[in-house]
Short mmCIF file of N, CA and C in Angstrom, two decimals:
data_model
loop_
_atom_site.label_atom_id
_atom_site.label_comp_id
_atom_site.label_asym_id
_atom_site.label_seq_id
_atom_site.Cartn_x
_atom_site.Cartn_y
_atom_site.Cartn_z
N MET A 1 -24.15 29.17 62.00
CA MET A 1 -23.54 27.86 61.86
C MET A 1 -22.14 28.05 61.27
N HIS A 2 -21.13 27.75 62.04
CA HIS A 2 -19.74 27.90 61.62
C HIS A 2 -19.29 26.61 60.93
N GLN A 3 -18.91 26.73 59.66
CA GLN A 3 -18.40 25.56 58.94
C GLN A 3 -16.88 25.59 58.91
N ARG A 4 -16.32 24.38 58.88
CA ARG A 4 -14.87 24.28 58.86
C ARG A 4 -14.45 22.93 58.30
N PRO A 5 -13.17 22.78 57.92
CA PRO A 5 -12.69 21.46 57.53
C PRO A 5 -12.45 20.60 58.77
N LEU A 6 -12.23 19.33 58.59
CA LEU A 6 -11.88 18.44 59.70
C LEU A 6 -10.51 18.82 60.25
N ASN A 7 -10.32 18.67 61.56
CA ASN A 7 -8.98 18.82 62.11
C ASN A 7 -8.30 17.45 62.13
N LEU A 8 -7.02 17.42 62.40
CA LEU A 8 -6.27 16.15 62.31
C LEU A 8 -6.79 15.06 63.23
N PRO A 9 -7.09 15.33 64.52
CA PRO A 9 -7.64 14.25 65.35
C PRO A 9 -8.97 13.71 64.82
N GLU A 10 -9.84 14.59 64.32
CA GLU A 10 -11.12 14.14 63.75
C GLU A 10 -10.87 13.29 62.51
N LEU A 11 -9.94 13.71 61.68
CA LEU A 11 -9.59 12.96 60.47
C LEU A 11 -9.07 11.57 60.83
N GLY A 12 -8.19 11.49 61.82
CA GLY A 12 -7.67 10.20 62.26
C GLY A 12 -8.76 9.29 62.78
N LEU A 13 -9.69 9.84 63.55
CA LEU A 13 -10.81 9.07 64.07
C LEU A 13 -11.69 8.55 62.93
N LEU A 14 -11.97 9.38 61.96
CA LEU A 14 -12.80 8.95 60.82
C LEU A 14 -12.12 7.87 60.00
N ILE A 15 -10.82 8.01 59.75
CA ILE A 15 -10.09 6.98 59.02
C ILE A 15 -10.17 5.65 59.78
N TYR A 16 -10.00 5.71 61.10
CA TYR A 16 -10.11 4.52 61.93
C TYR A 16 -11.51 3.89 61.81
N LEU A 17 -12.55 4.72 61.90
CA LEU A 17 -13.92 4.21 61.83
C LEU A 17 -14.25 3.63 60.46
N LEU A 18 -13.67 4.19 59.41
CA LEU A 18 -13.99 3.77 58.04
C LEU A 18 -13.15 2.60 57.54
N ARG A 19 -12.16 2.19 58.30
CA ARG A 19 -11.17 1.22 57.80
C ARG A 19 -11.78 -0.08 57.31
N ASP A 20 -12.86 -0.55 57.89
CA ASP A 20 -13.47 -1.82 57.50
C ASP A 20 -14.82 -1.66 56.82
N ALA A 21 -15.23 -0.43 56.55
CA ALA A 21 -16.55 -0.20 55.95
C ALA A 21 -16.55 -0.59 54.48
N PRO A 22 -17.64 -1.18 54.01
CA PRO A 22 -17.70 -1.55 52.60
C PRO A 22 -17.61 -0.33 51.67
N GLU A 23 -18.07 0.83 52.14
CA GLU A 23 -18.05 2.06 51.35
C GLU A 23 -16.78 2.86 51.58
N ALA A 24 -15.79 2.27 52.24
CA ALA A 24 -14.63 3.02 52.72
C ALA A 24 -13.90 3.80 51.64
N GLU A 25 -13.64 3.21 50.50
CA GLU A 25 -12.85 3.89 49.47
C GLU A 25 -13.51 5.20 49.05
N HIS A 26 -14.78 5.16 48.76
CA HIS A 26 -15.53 6.34 48.34
C HIS A 26 -15.55 7.40 49.45
N LEU A 27 -15.83 6.98 50.68
CA LEU A 27 -15.94 7.92 51.79
C LEU A 27 -14.58 8.49 52.19
N LEU A 28 -13.55 7.65 52.20
CA LEU A 28 -12.21 8.12 52.54
C LEU A 28 -11.71 9.15 51.52
N ALA A 29 -12.03 8.93 50.26
CA ALA A 29 -11.58 9.85 49.21
C ALA A 29 -12.17 11.25 49.38
N ALA A 30 -13.32 11.34 50.02
CA ALA A 30 -13.99 12.63 50.19
C ALA A 30 -13.56 13.38 51.45
N LEU A 31 -12.84 12.73 52.35
CA LEU A 31 -12.54 13.35 53.64
C LEU A 31 -11.74 14.64 53.54
N HIS A 32 -10.86 14.75 52.55
CA HIS A 32 -10.03 15.96 52.46
C HIS A 32 -10.80 17.19 52.00
N THR A 33 -12.02 17.01 51.51
CA THR A 33 -12.81 18.15 51.04
C THR A 33 -14.06 18.41 51.88
N VAL A 34 -14.39 17.54 52.82
CA VAL A 34 -15.63 17.73 53.57
C VAL A 34 -15.56 18.96 54.46
N ARG A 35 -16.73 19.51 54.69
CA ARG A 35 -16.89 20.63 55.62
C ARG A 35 -17.84 20.14 56.70
N VAL A 36 -17.59 20.56 57.92
CA VAL A 36 -18.40 20.12 59.05
C VAL A 36 -18.83 21.33 59.87
N THR A 37 -19.81 21.10 60.70
CA THR A 37 -20.23 22.07 61.69
C THR A 37 -20.46 21.30 62.98
N GLU A 38 -20.18 21.94 64.11
CA GLU A 38 -20.40 21.26 65.39
C GLU A 38 -21.90 21.19 65.65
N VAL A 39 -22.33 20.04 66.14
CA VAL A 39 -23.75 19.81 66.36
C VAL A 39 -24.29 20.65 67.51
N ALA A 40 -23.52 20.78 68.57
CA ALA A 40 -23.98 21.52 69.75
C ALA A 40 -22.98 22.63 70.08
N ALA A 41 -23.50 23.73 70.54
CA ALA A 41 -22.64 24.87 70.88
C ALA A 41 -21.71 24.56 72.05
N GLU A 42 -22.02 23.54 72.81
CA GLU A 42 -21.20 23.20 73.98
C GLU A 42 -19.92 22.46 73.59
N ALA A 43 -19.65 22.30 72.31
CA ALA A 43 -18.44 21.61 71.82
C ALA A 43 -18.35 20.20 72.39
N THR A 44 -19.39 19.44 72.22
CA THR A 44 -19.42 18.07 72.72
C THR A 44 -18.50 17.15 71.94
N GLY A 45 -18.12 17.55 70.74
CA GLY A 45 -17.30 16.71 69.88
C GLY A 45 -18.08 16.13 68.73
N SER A 46 -19.41 16.30 68.72
CA SER A 46 -20.24 15.78 67.64
C SER A 46 -20.21 16.74 66.45
N LEU A 47 -20.16 16.16 65.25
CA LEU A 47 -20.07 16.94 64.02
C LEU A 47 -21.14 16.54 63.03
N ARG A 48 -21.64 17.50 62.27
CA ARG A 48 -22.55 17.24 61.16
C ARG A 48 -21.78 17.55 59.88
N PHE A 49 -21.82 16.63 58.94
CA PHE A 49 -21.16 16.80 57.65
C PHE A 49 -22.09 17.60 56.74
N LEU A 50 -21.57 18.64 56.12
CA LEU A 50 -22.37 19.49 55.25
C LEU A 50 -22.43 18.88 53.86
N SER A 51 -23.53 19.15 53.17
CA SER A 51 -23.74 18.58 51.84
C SER A 51 -24.63 19.50 51.03
N ALA A 52 -24.49 19.42 49.73
CA ALA A 52 -25.37 20.17 48.83
C ALA A 52 -26.68 19.42 48.59
N THR A 53 -26.77 18.19 49.05
CA THR A 53 -27.98 17.39 48.88
C THR A 53 -29.11 17.97 49.73
N PRO A 54 -30.24 18.33 49.12
CA PRO A 54 -31.35 18.89 49.90
C PRO A 54 -32.08 17.81 50.70
N HIS A 55 -32.70 18.22 51.78
CA HIS A 55 -33.57 17.37 52.59
C HIS A 55 -32.87 16.11 53.09
N ARG A 56 -31.64 16.26 53.54
CA ARG A 56 -30.91 15.11 54.07
C ARG A 56 -31.54 14.68 55.38
N ARG A 57 -31.43 13.40 55.65
CA ARG A 57 -31.91 12.88 56.94
C ARG A 57 -31.01 11.72 57.36
N LEU A 58 -31.07 11.43 58.61
CA LEU A 58 -30.26 10.37 59.20
C LEU A 58 -30.58 9.04 58.54
N GLY A 59 -29.53 8.34 58.16
CA GLY A 59 -29.67 7.01 57.58
C GLY A 59 -29.15 5.97 58.54
N GLN A 60 -28.24 5.12 58.08
CA GLN A 60 -27.77 4.00 58.90
C GLN A 60 -26.51 4.35 59.69
N GLN A 61 -26.34 3.64 60.78
CA GLN A 61 -25.10 3.72 61.55
C GLN A 61 -24.06 2.89 60.82
N LEU A 62 -22.89 3.47 60.57
CA LEU A 62 -21.85 2.78 59.81
C LEU A 62 -20.80 2.15 60.71
N ALA A 63 -20.43 2.83 61.79
CA ALA A 63 -19.35 2.32 62.64
C ALA A 63 -19.46 2.92 64.04
N THR A 64 -18.89 2.21 65.01
CA THR A 64 -18.83 2.70 66.38
C THR A 64 -17.47 2.38 66.98
N THR A 65 -17.11 3.14 67.98
CA THR A 65 -15.92 2.87 68.77
C THR A 65 -16.08 3.60 70.09
N GLN A 66 -15.11 3.47 70.95
CA GLN A 66 -15.10 4.24 72.19
C GLN A 66 -13.66 4.49 72.59
N PHE A 67 -13.47 5.51 73.41
CA PHE A 67 -12.15 5.83 73.94
C PHE A 67 -12.31 6.53 75.27
N LEU A 68 -11.23 6.63 76.00
CA LEU A 68 -11.23 7.37 77.26
C LEU A 68 -10.73 8.78 76.98
N ASP A 69 -11.48 9.77 77.47
CA ASP A 69 -11.05 11.15 77.34
C ASP A 69 -9.86 11.38 78.27
N GLU A 70 -9.21 12.51 78.14
CA GLU A 70 -8.02 12.75 78.95
C GLU A 70 -8.31 12.79 80.44
N ASP A 71 -9.58 12.96 80.83
CA ASP A 71 -9.95 12.93 82.25
C ASP A 71 -10.41 11.54 82.69
N GLY A 72 -10.26 10.53 81.81
CA GLY A 72 -10.59 9.16 82.16
C GLY A 72 -12.05 8.78 81.95
N VAL A 73 -12.87 9.69 81.47
CA VAL A 73 -14.30 9.41 81.26
C VAL A 73 -14.49 8.80 79.86
N PRO A 74 -15.24 7.69 79.76
CA PRO A 74 -15.47 7.06 78.46
C PRO A 74 -16.26 7.96 77.50
N VAL A 75 -15.87 7.89 76.22
CA VAL A 75 -16.56 8.59 75.14
C VAL A 75 -17.02 7.54 74.14
N LEU A 76 -18.31 7.54 73.83
CA LEU A 76 -18.87 6.62 72.85
C LEU A 76 -19.01 7.36 71.53
N VAL A 77 -18.59 6.73 70.45
CA VAL A 77 -18.55 7.38 69.14
C VAL A 77 -19.35 6.55 68.14
N SER A 78 -20.19 7.21 67.36
CA SER A 78 -20.94 6.55 66.28
C SER A 78 -20.83 7.41 65.03
N LEU A 79 -20.65 6.76 63.89
CA LEU A 79 -20.60 7.43 62.60
C LEU A 79 -21.84 7.03 61.81
N TYR A 80 -22.57 8.04 61.35
CA TYR A 80 -23.82 7.81 60.63
C TYR A 80 -23.74 8.31 59.21
N LEU A 81 -24.44 7.61 58.32
CA LEU A 81 -24.61 8.04 56.94
C LEU A 81 -25.99 8.67 56.79
N ASP A 82 -26.19 9.40 55.70
CA ASP A 82 -27.52 9.91 55.41
C ASP A 82 -28.29 8.88 54.58
N GLN A 83 -29.45 9.26 54.08
CA GLN A 83 -30.32 8.32 53.38
C GLN A 83 -29.75 7.86 52.04
N VAL A 84 -28.73 8.56 51.50
CA VAL A 84 -28.15 8.15 50.22
C VAL A 84 -26.73 7.60 50.38
N GLY A 85 -26.29 7.39 51.63
CA GLY A 85 -25.00 6.75 51.87
C GLY A 85 -23.81 7.69 51.98
N GLU A 86 -24.06 8.98 52.18
CA GLU A 86 -22.98 9.94 52.38
C GLU A 86 -22.80 10.21 53.87
N LEU A 87 -21.62 10.67 54.26
CA LEU A 87 -21.37 10.98 55.67
C LEU A 87 -22.37 12.01 56.16
N TYR A 88 -22.98 11.73 57.31
CA TYR A 88 -24.02 12.60 57.85
C TYR A 88 -23.62 13.18 59.21
N GLU A 89 -23.24 12.30 60.15
CA GLU A 89 -22.93 12.80 61.49
C GLU A 89 -21.92 11.91 62.20
N LEU A 90 -21.02 12.55 62.90
CA LEU A 90 -20.11 11.88 63.82
C LEU A 90 -20.59 12.25 65.21
N ASP A 91 -21.14 11.28 65.92
CA ASP A 91 -21.73 11.53 67.23
C ASP A 91 -20.76 11.07 68.30
N CYS A 92 -20.29 12.01 69.10
CA CYS A 92 -19.40 11.71 70.24
C CYS A 92 -20.17 12.04 71.50
N TRP A 93 -20.36 11.04 72.35
CA TRP A 93 -21.12 11.23 73.58
C TRP A 93 -20.28 10.79 74.76
N LYS A 94 -19.94 11.74 75.60
CA LYS A 94 -19.17 11.46 76.81
C LYS A 94 -20.18 11.07 77.88
N VAL A 95 -19.94 9.94 78.54
CA VAL A 95 -20.97 9.35 79.41
C VAL A 95 -21.39 10.23 80.58
N ASP A 96 -20.58 11.24 80.91
CA ASP A 96 -21.02 12.16 81.97
C ASP A 96 -21.59 13.46 81.40
N ASP A 97 -21.84 13.47 80.09
CA ASP A 97 -22.43 14.61 79.38
C ASP A 97 -21.59 15.89 79.40
N THR A 98 -20.31 15.77 79.69
CA THR A 98 -19.43 16.94 79.62
C THR A 98 -18.80 16.98 78.23
N PRO A 99 -18.27 18.12 77.81
CA PRO A 99 -17.63 18.20 76.49
C PRO A 99 -16.39 17.31 76.40
N VAL A 100 -16.16 16.77 75.20
CA VAL A 100 -14.96 15.97 74.95
C VAL A 100 -13.76 16.91 74.97
N LYS A 101 -12.76 16.55 75.73
CA LYS A 101 -11.57 17.39 75.84
C LYS A 101 -10.57 17.16 74.71
N ARG A 102 -10.40 15.87 74.31
CA ARG A 102 -9.39 15.59 73.30
C ARG A 102 -9.70 14.25 72.63
N ILE A 103 -9.64 14.23 71.31
CA ILE A 103 -9.76 12.97 70.56
C ILE A 103 -8.35 12.40 70.48
N PRO A 104 -8.15 11.17 70.95
CA PRO A 104 -6.80 10.59 70.92
C PRO A 104 -6.37 10.22 69.50
N ALA A 105 -5.10 9.97 69.33
CA ALA A 105 -4.59 9.49 68.04
C ALA A 105 -5.04 8.04 67.86
N PHE A 106 -5.54 7.73 66.68
CA PHE A 106 -5.98 6.37 66.36
C PHE A 106 -5.03 5.76 65.38
#
């Protein structure tokens, strides 16, 4: 499992998704230190947020959006929290099941 910081397009997307969330201040403040790992080896664009909290599990969906990939195929995006309200997963699903080519500027 390769861990890494967020890249700029991912950071921009997360800021966009968090802009109206009630927990936004707390979650936005943590973005510069989070570490992520890609959910699938095929580089679909989905990320799992790493945490020291043991036994994390999927909690509530916090935000959604969509965009067109550079090849014109729609990408559906959902941001999920874990059971204690911390960032858990950024799910990017391209409707034709191909990898996301580029996250646009938000």
